[in-house]
Amino acid sequence: MEPAEIVIPARRGKAAHVRRGQTVRVINTHGEQVVDTWAFAAGDLGEFMSMEHSRAGMRRLTPKIGDTLLTNRRAPILTLIEDTSGGVHDTLMAACDRWRYEGLGCTEYHDNCQDNLFGGCKELGIVPPETPSPLNLFMNIPWTIEGSLSFDPPVSTPGSFVVVRAERDLVIAFSACPQDILPINGRGRQPTEAHFVIA
Ligand SMILES: [Zn+2]
């Protein structure tokens, strides 16, 4: 039997337990959805996937196939083993949060990836100790030689995916980013659902 596809609902978070050696396929179902991704060590949520430690280990801004992402204690946690999305992801930007949307002019509550991390984990009875910088799958933050950054629409296509392998028992958490003010989830600014499969 095929392992089940789990929905990351539009504008929401979802988390799951993953065993060492299992793979997680993260599917950009509708093609232009950024999926913020976190991984926490099972049994010690104070150890988690860290973008600054991963960049030092990879010597790259974004992971390529074969690259291993590291924890804040520099231990392997996820390895990227497949990527059909065009390979454009982001490790630089913090998860969106209420203050981000306040800064963008929102006067009422706006769904945000930080709350989605906590919401997804809450379904598992887990409270993350903080909001680590996420691996922003499918997020297109191009950089110039001068070091300038911009928020651009994804280049991924519907049904494209990445596959990561768990290097230890962990909790993985996702947020289907609800950003609808900038075009980071496509020029239509319509956040959508995404899916993942643990195998
Ligand atoms: Zn977001």
PDB file of C-alpha atoms and ligand atoms in Angstrom:
ATOM      1  CA  MET A   1       0.000   0.000   0.000  1.00  0.00           C
ATOM      2  CA  GLU A   2       1.226   3.476  -0.826  1.00  0.00           C
ATOM      3  CA  PRO A   3       1.957   5.596   2.238  1.00  0.00           C
ATOM      4  CA  ALA A   4      -0.712   8.235   2.771  1.00  0.00           C
ATOM      5  CA  GLU A   5      -0.371  11.832   1.649  1.00  0.00           C
ATOM      6  CA  ILE A   6      -0.771  14.159   4.616  1.00  0.00           C
ATOM      7  CA  VAL A   7      -2.271  17.580   3.980  1.00  0.00           C
ATOM      8  CA  ILE A   8      -0.637  20.791   5.065  1.00  0.00           C
ATOM      9  CA  PRO A   9      -3.801  22.884   4.868  1.00  0.00           C
ATOM     10  CA  ALA A  10      -3.582  26.263   3.185  1.00  0.00           C
ATOM     11  CA  ARG A  11      -2.375  28.932   5.649  1.00  0.00           C
ATOM     12  CA  ARG A  12      -1.873  26.298   8.371  1.00  0.00           C
ATOM     13  CA  GLY A  13       0.769  24.075   9.942  1.00  0.00           C
ATOM     14  CA  LYS A  14       1.202  20.328  10.290  1.00  0.00           C
ATOM     15  CA  ALA A  15       3.752  18.240  12.159  1.00  0.00           C
ATOM     16  CA  ALA A  16       4.637  14.542  12.299  1.00  0.00           C
ATOM     17  CA  HIS A  17       7.006  12.073  13.924  1.00  0.00           C
ATOM     18  CA  VAL A  18       9.688  10.645  11.614  1.00  0.00           C
ATOM     19  CA  ARG A  19      12.028   7.764  12.383  1.00  0.00           C
ATOM     20  CA  ARG A  20      15.696   7.680  11.466  1.00  0.00           C
ATOM     21  CA  GLY A  21      16.095   6.402   7.900  1.00  0.00           C
ATOM     22  CA  GLN A  22      12.575   7.326   6.811  1.00  0.00           C
ATOM     23  CA  THR A  23      12.081   9.780   3.979  1.00  0.00           C
ATOM     24  CA  VAL A  24       9.708  12.699   3.735  1.00  0.00           C
ATOM     25  CA  ARG A  25       8.472  13.815   0.314  1.00  0.00           C
ATOM     26  CA  VAL A  26       7.228  17.405   0.413  1.00  0.00           C
ATOM     27  CA  ILE A  27       4.960  18.086  -2.526  1.00  0.00           C
ATOM     28  CA  ASN A  28       4.258  21.539  -3.935  1.00  0.00           C
ATOM     29  CA  THR A  29       0.789  20.407  -4.909  1.00  0.00           C
ATOM     30  CA  HIS A  30      -0.341  23.552  -6.686  1.00  0.00           C
ATOM     31  CA  GLY A  31       3.140  24.678  -7.648  1.00  0.00           C
ATOM     32  CA  GLU A  32       3.706  28.081  -6.069  1.00  0.00           C
ATOM     33  CA  GLN A  33       3.417  27.440  -2.355  1.00  0.00           C
ATOM     34  CA  VAL A  34       6.272  28.134   0.034  1.00  0.00           C
ATOM     35  CA  VAL A  35       6.538  25.482   2.761  1.00  0.00           C
ATOM     36  CA  ASP A  36       8.433  26.546   5.874  1.00  0.00           C
ATOM     37  CA  THR A  37      10.089  23.439   7.322  1.00  0.00           C
ATOM     38  CA  TRP A  38      11.476  22.711  10.783  1.00  0.00           C
ATOM     39  CA  ALA A  39      12.969  19.583  12.328  1.00  0.00           C
ATOM     40  CA  PHE A  40      13.419  18.933  16.057  1.00  0.00           C
ATOM     41  CA  ALA A  41      15.318  16.049  17.629  1.00  0.00           C
ATOM     42  CA  ALA A  42      12.908  13.521  19.107  1.00  0.00           C
ATOM     43  CA  GLY A  43      13.139  13.605  22.894  1.00  0.00           C
ATOM     44  CA  ASP A  44      15.078  16.885  23.023  1.00  0.00           C
ATOM     45  CA  LEU A  45      13.315  19.737  21.288  1.00  0.00           C
ATOM     46  CA  GLY A  46      16.166  22.050  22.307  1.00  0.00           C
ATOM     47  CA  GLU A  47      18.163  20.472  19.485  1.00  0.00           C
ATOM     48  CA  PHE A  48      16.764  21.440  16.097  1.00  0.00           C
ATOM     49  CA  MET A  49      17.674  21.998  12.458  1.00  0.00           C
ATOM     50  CA  SER A  50      19.578  25.254  12.206  1.00  0.00           C
ATOM     51  CA  MET A  51      20.054  27.195   9.002  1.00  0.00           C
ATOM     52  CA  GLU A  52      23.200  29.017  10.195  1.00  0.00           C
ATOM     53  CA  HIS A  53      24.870  25.766  11.240  1.00  0.00           C
ATOM     54  CA  SER A  54      23.702  24.056   8.035  1.00  0.00           C
ATOM     55  CA  ARG A  55      25.144  26.784   5.787  1.00  0.00           C
ATOM     56  CA  ALA A  56      28.490  26.448   7.563  1.00  0.00           C
ATOM     57  CA  GLY A  57      28.432  22.690   7.012  1.00  0.00           C
ATOM     58  CA  MET A  58      27.227  22.839   3.399  1.00  0.00           C
ATOM     59  CA  ARG A  59      29.236  25.930   2.445  1.00  0.00           C
ATOM     60  CA  ARG A  60      26.224  26.928   0.405  1.00  0.00           C
ATOM     61  CA  LEU A  61      23.294  29.288   0.766  1.00  0.00           C
ATOM     62  CA  THR A  62      20.747  26.628  -0.139  1.00  0.00           C
ATOM     63  CA  PRO A  63      20.935  22.830  -0.058  1.00  0.00           C
ATOM     64  CA  LYS A  64      21.583  20.759  -3.168  1.00  0.00           C
ATOM     65  CA  ILE A  65      20.944  17.037  -3.564  1.00  0.00           C
ATOM     66  CA  GLY A  66      23.284  15.184  -1.215  1.00  0.00           C
ATOM     67  CA  ASP A  67      23.656  18.059   1.245  1.00  0.00           C
ATOM     68  CA  THR A  68      22.993  17.365   4.922  1.00  0.00           C
ATOM     69  CA  LEU A  69      21.340  19.917   7.159  1.00  0.00           C
ATOM     70  CA  LEU A  70      22.679  20.223  10.686  1.00  0.00           C
ATOM     71  CA  THR A  71      21.273  20.945  14.110  1.00  0.00           C
ATOM     72  CA  ASN A  72      22.258  23.763  16.425  1.00  0.00           C
ATOM     73  CA  ARG A  73      24.649  21.159  17.896  1.00  0.00           C
ATOM     74  CA  ARG A  74      26.091  20.506  14.403  1.00  0.00           C
ATOM     75  CA  ALA A  75      24.698  16.983  14.148  1.00  0.00           C
ATOM     76  CA  PRO A  76      23.147  15.689  10.894  1.00  0.00           C
ATOM     77  CA  ILE A  77      19.344  15.829  10.946  1.00  0.00           C
ATOM     78  CA  LEU A  78      18.041  15.855   7.333  1.00  0.00           C
ATOM     79  CA  THR A  79      19.672  15.058   3.994  1.00  0.00           C
ATOM     80  CA  LEU A  80      18.220  16.313   0.719  1.00  0.00           C
ATOM     81  CA  ILE A  81      18.073  13.279  -1.570  1.00  0.00           C
ATOM     82  CA  GLU A  82      15.716  14.313  -4.384  1.00  0.00           C
ATOM     83  CA  ASP A  83      14.448  17.599  -5.787  1.00  0.00           C
ATOM     84  CA  THR A  84      12.244  18.087  -8.837  1.00  0.00           C
ATOM     85  CA  SER A  85      11.281  21.669  -7.977  1.00  0.00           C
ATOM     86  CA  GLY A  86      14.104  23.499  -9.722  1.00  0.00           C
ATOM     87  CA  GLY A  87      16.238  23.610  -6.599  1.00  0.00           C
ATOM     88  CA  VAL A  88      15.242  27.106  -5.496  1.00  0.00           C
ATOM     89  CA  HIS A  89      14.821  27.253  -1.712  1.00  0.00           C
ATOM     90  CA  ASP A  90      15.699  29.729   1.009  1.00  0.00           C
ATOM     91  CA  THR A  91      17.667  29.511   4.244  1.00  0.00           C
ATOM     92  CA  LEU A  92      17.961  33.231   4.969  1.00  0.00           C
ATOM     93  CA  MET A  93      14.521  34.497   5.904  1.00  0.00           C
ATOM     94  CA  ALA A  94      12.887  34.167   9.309  1.00  0.00           C
ATOM     95  CA  ALA A  95       9.427  32.627   9.449  1.00  0.00           C
ATOM     96  CA  CYS A  96       6.671  35.180   9.019  1.00  0.00           C
ATOM     97  CA  ASP A  97       5.050  36.177  12.302  1.00  0.00           C
ATOM     98  CA  ARG A  98       2.488  38.619  13.623  1.00  0.00           C
ATOM     99  CA  TRP A  99       5.047  41.421  13.749  1.00  0.00           C
ATOM    100  CA  ARG A 100       5.956  40.878  10.092  1.00  0.00           C
ATOM    101  CA  TYR A 101       2.348  41.417   9.098  1.00  0.00           C
ATOM    102  CA  GLU A 102       1.967  44.389  11.414  1.00  0.00           C
ATOM    103  CA  GLY A 103       4.984  45.877   9.641  1.00  0.00           C
ATOM    104  CA  LEU A 104       3.291  45.236   6.310  1.00  0.00           C
ATOM    105  CA  GLY A 105       0.294  47.255   7.460  1.00  0.00           C
ATOM    106  CA  CYS A 106      -2.090  44.569   8.750  1.00  0.00           C
ATOM    107  CA  THR A 107      -4.273  45.932  11.538  1.00  0.00           C
ATOM    108  CA  GLU A 108      -6.021  42.615  12.274  1.00  0.00           C
ATOM    109  CA  TYR A 109      -4.659  39.145  12.982  1.00  0.00           C
ATOM    110  CA  HIS A 110      -2.967  37.521   9.997  1.00  0.00           C
ATOM    111  CA  ASP A 111      -2.170  33.815   9.819  1.00  0.00           C
ATOM    112  CA  ASN A 112       1.585  33.338  10.090  1.00  0.00           C
ATOM    113  CA  CYS A 113       4.190  30.603   9.929  1.00  0.00           C
ATOM    114  CA  GLN A 114       5.341  31.059  13.511  1.00  0.00           C
ATOM    115  CA  ASP A 115       1.863  30.392  14.870  1.00  0.00           C
ATOM    116  CA  ASN A 116       1.508  27.547  12.362  1.00  0.00           C
ATOM    117  CA  LEU A 117       4.645  25.896  13.766  1.00  0.00           C
ATOM    118  CA  PHE A 118       3.156  25.954  17.250  1.00  0.00           C
ATOM    119  CA  GLY A 119      -0.296  24.957  15.968  1.00  0.00           C
ATOM    120  CA  GLY A 120       1.030  21.960  14.043  1.00  0.00           C
ATOM    121  CA  CYS A 121       3.146  20.803  16.989  1.00  0.00           C
ATOM    122  CA  LYS A 122       0.257  21.254  19.401  1.00  0.00           C
ATOM    123  CA  GLU A 123      -1.622  18.478  17.570  1.00  0.00           C
ATOM    124  CA  LEU A 124       1.244  16.189  18.642  1.00  0.00           C
ATOM    125  CA  GLY A 125       1.241  17.518  22.191  1.00  0.00           C
ATOM    126  CA  ILE A 126       4.602  19.229  21.612  1.00  0.00           C
ATOM    127  CA  VAL A 127       5.682  22.800  22.333  1.00  0.00           C
ATOM    128  CA  PRO A 128       8.812  23.967  20.489  1.00  0.00           C
ATOM    129  CA  PRO A 129      11.209  25.923  22.705  1.00  0.00           C
ATOM    130  CA  GLU A 130      11.476  28.704  20.098  1.00  0.00           C
ATOM    131  CA  THR A 131      10.953  29.391  16.399  1.00  0.00           C
ATOM    132  CA  PRO A 132      14.171  28.353  14.653  1.00  0.00           C
ATOM    133  CA  SER A 133      14.909  29.885  11.280  1.00  0.00           C
ATOM    134  CA  PRO A 134      13.095  27.541   8.884  1.00  0.00           C
ATOM    135  CA  LEU A 135      14.244  25.797   5.747  1.00  0.00           C
ATOM    136  CA  ASN A 136      11.921  27.643   3.378  1.00  0.00           C
ATOM    137  CA  LEU A 137      11.208  25.066   0.701  1.00  0.00           C
ATOM    138  CA  PHE A 138      10.299  26.477  -2.730  1.00  0.00           C
ATOM    139  CA  MET A 139      10.897  30.054  -1.502  1.00  0.00           C
ATOM    140  CA  ASN A 140      12.636  32.221  -4.077  1.00  0.00           C
ATOM    141  CA  ILE A 141      14.963  34.758  -2.480  1.00  0.00           C
ATOM    142  CA  PRO A 142      17.468  35.569  -5.226  1.00  0.00           C
ATOM    143  CA  TRP A 143      20.682  37.313  -4.207  1.00  0.00           C
ATOM    144  CA  THR A 144      22.841  39.672  -6.229  1.00  0.00           C
ATOM    145  CA  ILE A 145      26.638  39.836  -6.282  1.00  0.00           C
ATOM    146  CA  GLU A 146      26.318  42.991  -4.141  1.00  0.00           C
ATOM    147  CA  GLY A 147      24.404  40.968  -1.572  1.00  0.00           C
ATOM    148  CA  SER A 148      20.941  42.406  -2.189  1.00  0.00           C
ATOM    149  CA  LEU A 149      17.926  40.158  -1.635  1.00  0.00           C
ATOM    150  CA  SER A 150      14.374  40.214  -2.979  1.00  0.00           C
ATOM    151  CA  PHE A 151      11.136  38.301  -2.426  1.00  0.00           C
ATOM    152  CA  ASP A 152      10.211  36.677  -5.759  1.00  0.00           C
ATOM    153  CA  PRO A 153       7.533  34.184  -6.844  1.00  0.00           C
ATOM    154  CA  PRO A 154       8.492  30.482  -6.714  1.00  0.00           C
ATOM    155  CA  VAL A 155       9.901  28.750  -9.805  1.00  0.00           C
ATOM    156  CA  SER A 156       8.492  25.357  -8.776  1.00  0.00           C
ATOM    157  CA  THR A 157       5.711  23.684 -10.762  1.00  0.00           C
ATOM    158  CA  PRO A 158       2.550  21.839  -9.658  1.00  0.00           C
ATOM    159  CA  GLY A 159       3.347  18.418  -8.220  1.00  0.00           C
ATOM    160  CA  SER A 160       7.064  19.056  -7.955  1.00  0.00           C
ATOM    161  CA  PHE A 161       8.646  17.890  -4.721  1.00  0.00           C
ATOM    162  CA  VAL A 162      11.683  17.467  -2.551  1.00  0.00           C
ATOM    163  CA  VAL A 163      12.605  14.345  -0.603  1.00  0.00           C
ATOM    164  CA  VAL A 164      14.608  14.492   2.616  1.00  0.00           C
ATOM    165  CA  ARG A 165      15.939  11.587   4.662  1.00  0.00           C
ATOM    166  CA  ALA A 166      15.821  11.683   8.450  1.00  0.00           C
ATOM    167  CA  GLU A 167      19.276  11.163   9.944  1.00  0.00           C
ATOM    168  CA  ARG A 168      17.779  10.606  13.427  1.00  0.00           C
ATOM    169  CA  ASP A 169      14.379  10.248  15.046  1.00  0.00           C
ATOM    170  CA  LEU A 170      12.762  13.653  14.804  1.00  0.00           C
ATOM    171  CA  VAL A 171       9.645  15.746  14.674  1.00  0.00           C
ATOM    172  CA  ILE A 172       9.149  17.500  11.364  1.00  0.00           C
ATOM    173  CA  ALA A 173       6.903  20.546  11.152  1.00  0.00           C
ATOM    174  CA  PHE A 174       5.612  22.433   8.139  1.00  0.00           C
ATOM    175  CA  SER A 175       3.734  25.633   7.490  1.00  0.00           C
ATOM    176  CA  ALA A 176       1.986  26.390   4.209  1.00  0.00           C
ATOM    177  CA  CYS A 177       3.050  30.038   4.324  1.00  0.00           C
ATOM    178  CA  PRO A 178       0.023  32.374   4.429  1.00  0.00           C
ATOM    179  CA  GLN A 179       1.900  35.329   2.949  1.00  0.00           C
ATOM    180  CA  ASP A 180      -0.599  37.012   0.606  1.00  0.00           C
ATOM    181  CA  ILE A 181       0.748  40.558   0.655  1.00  0.00           C
ATOM    182  CA  LEU A 182       4.089  39.877  -1.083  1.00  0.00           C
ATOM    183  CA  PRO A 183       4.187  37.616  -4.223  1.00  0.00           C
ATOM    184  CA  ILE A 184       6.298  34.977  -2.428  1.00  0.00           C
ATOM    185  CA  ASN A 185       3.508  32.394  -2.954  1.00  0.00           C
ATOM    186  CA  GLY A 186       3.004  33.405  -6.589  1.00  0.00           C
ATOM    187  CA  ARG A 187       1.870  36.543  -8.328  1.00  0.00           C
ATOM    188  CA  GLY A 188      -1.762  35.588  -7.649  1.00  0.00           C
ATOM    189  CA  ARG A 189      -1.024  35.948  -3.910  1.00  0.00           C
ATOM    190  CA  GLN A 190      -3.237  32.920  -3.167  1.00  0.00           C
ATOM    191  CA  PRO A 191      -1.707  30.632  -0.524  1.00  0.00           C
ATOM    192  CA  THR A 192      -2.630  26.994  -1.132  1.00  0.00           C
ATOM    193  CA  GLU A 193      -2.351  23.617   0.564  1.00  0.00           C
ATOM    194  CA  ALA A 194       0.650  21.355   0.126  1.00  0.00           C
ATOM    195  CA  HIS A 195       1.209  17.690   0.989  1.00  0.00           C
ATOM    196  CA  PHE A 196       3.849  15.379   2.405  1.00  0.00           C
ATOM    197  CA  VAL A 197       4.415  11.639   2.500  1.00  0.00           C
ATOM    198  CA  ILE A 198       6.478   9.755   5.070  1.00  0.00           C
ATOM    199  CA  ALA A 199       7.877   6.474   3.770  1.00  0.00           C
TER     200      ALA A 199
HETATM  201 ZN    ZN B   1       5.255  32.457   6.189  1.00  0.00          ZN
END
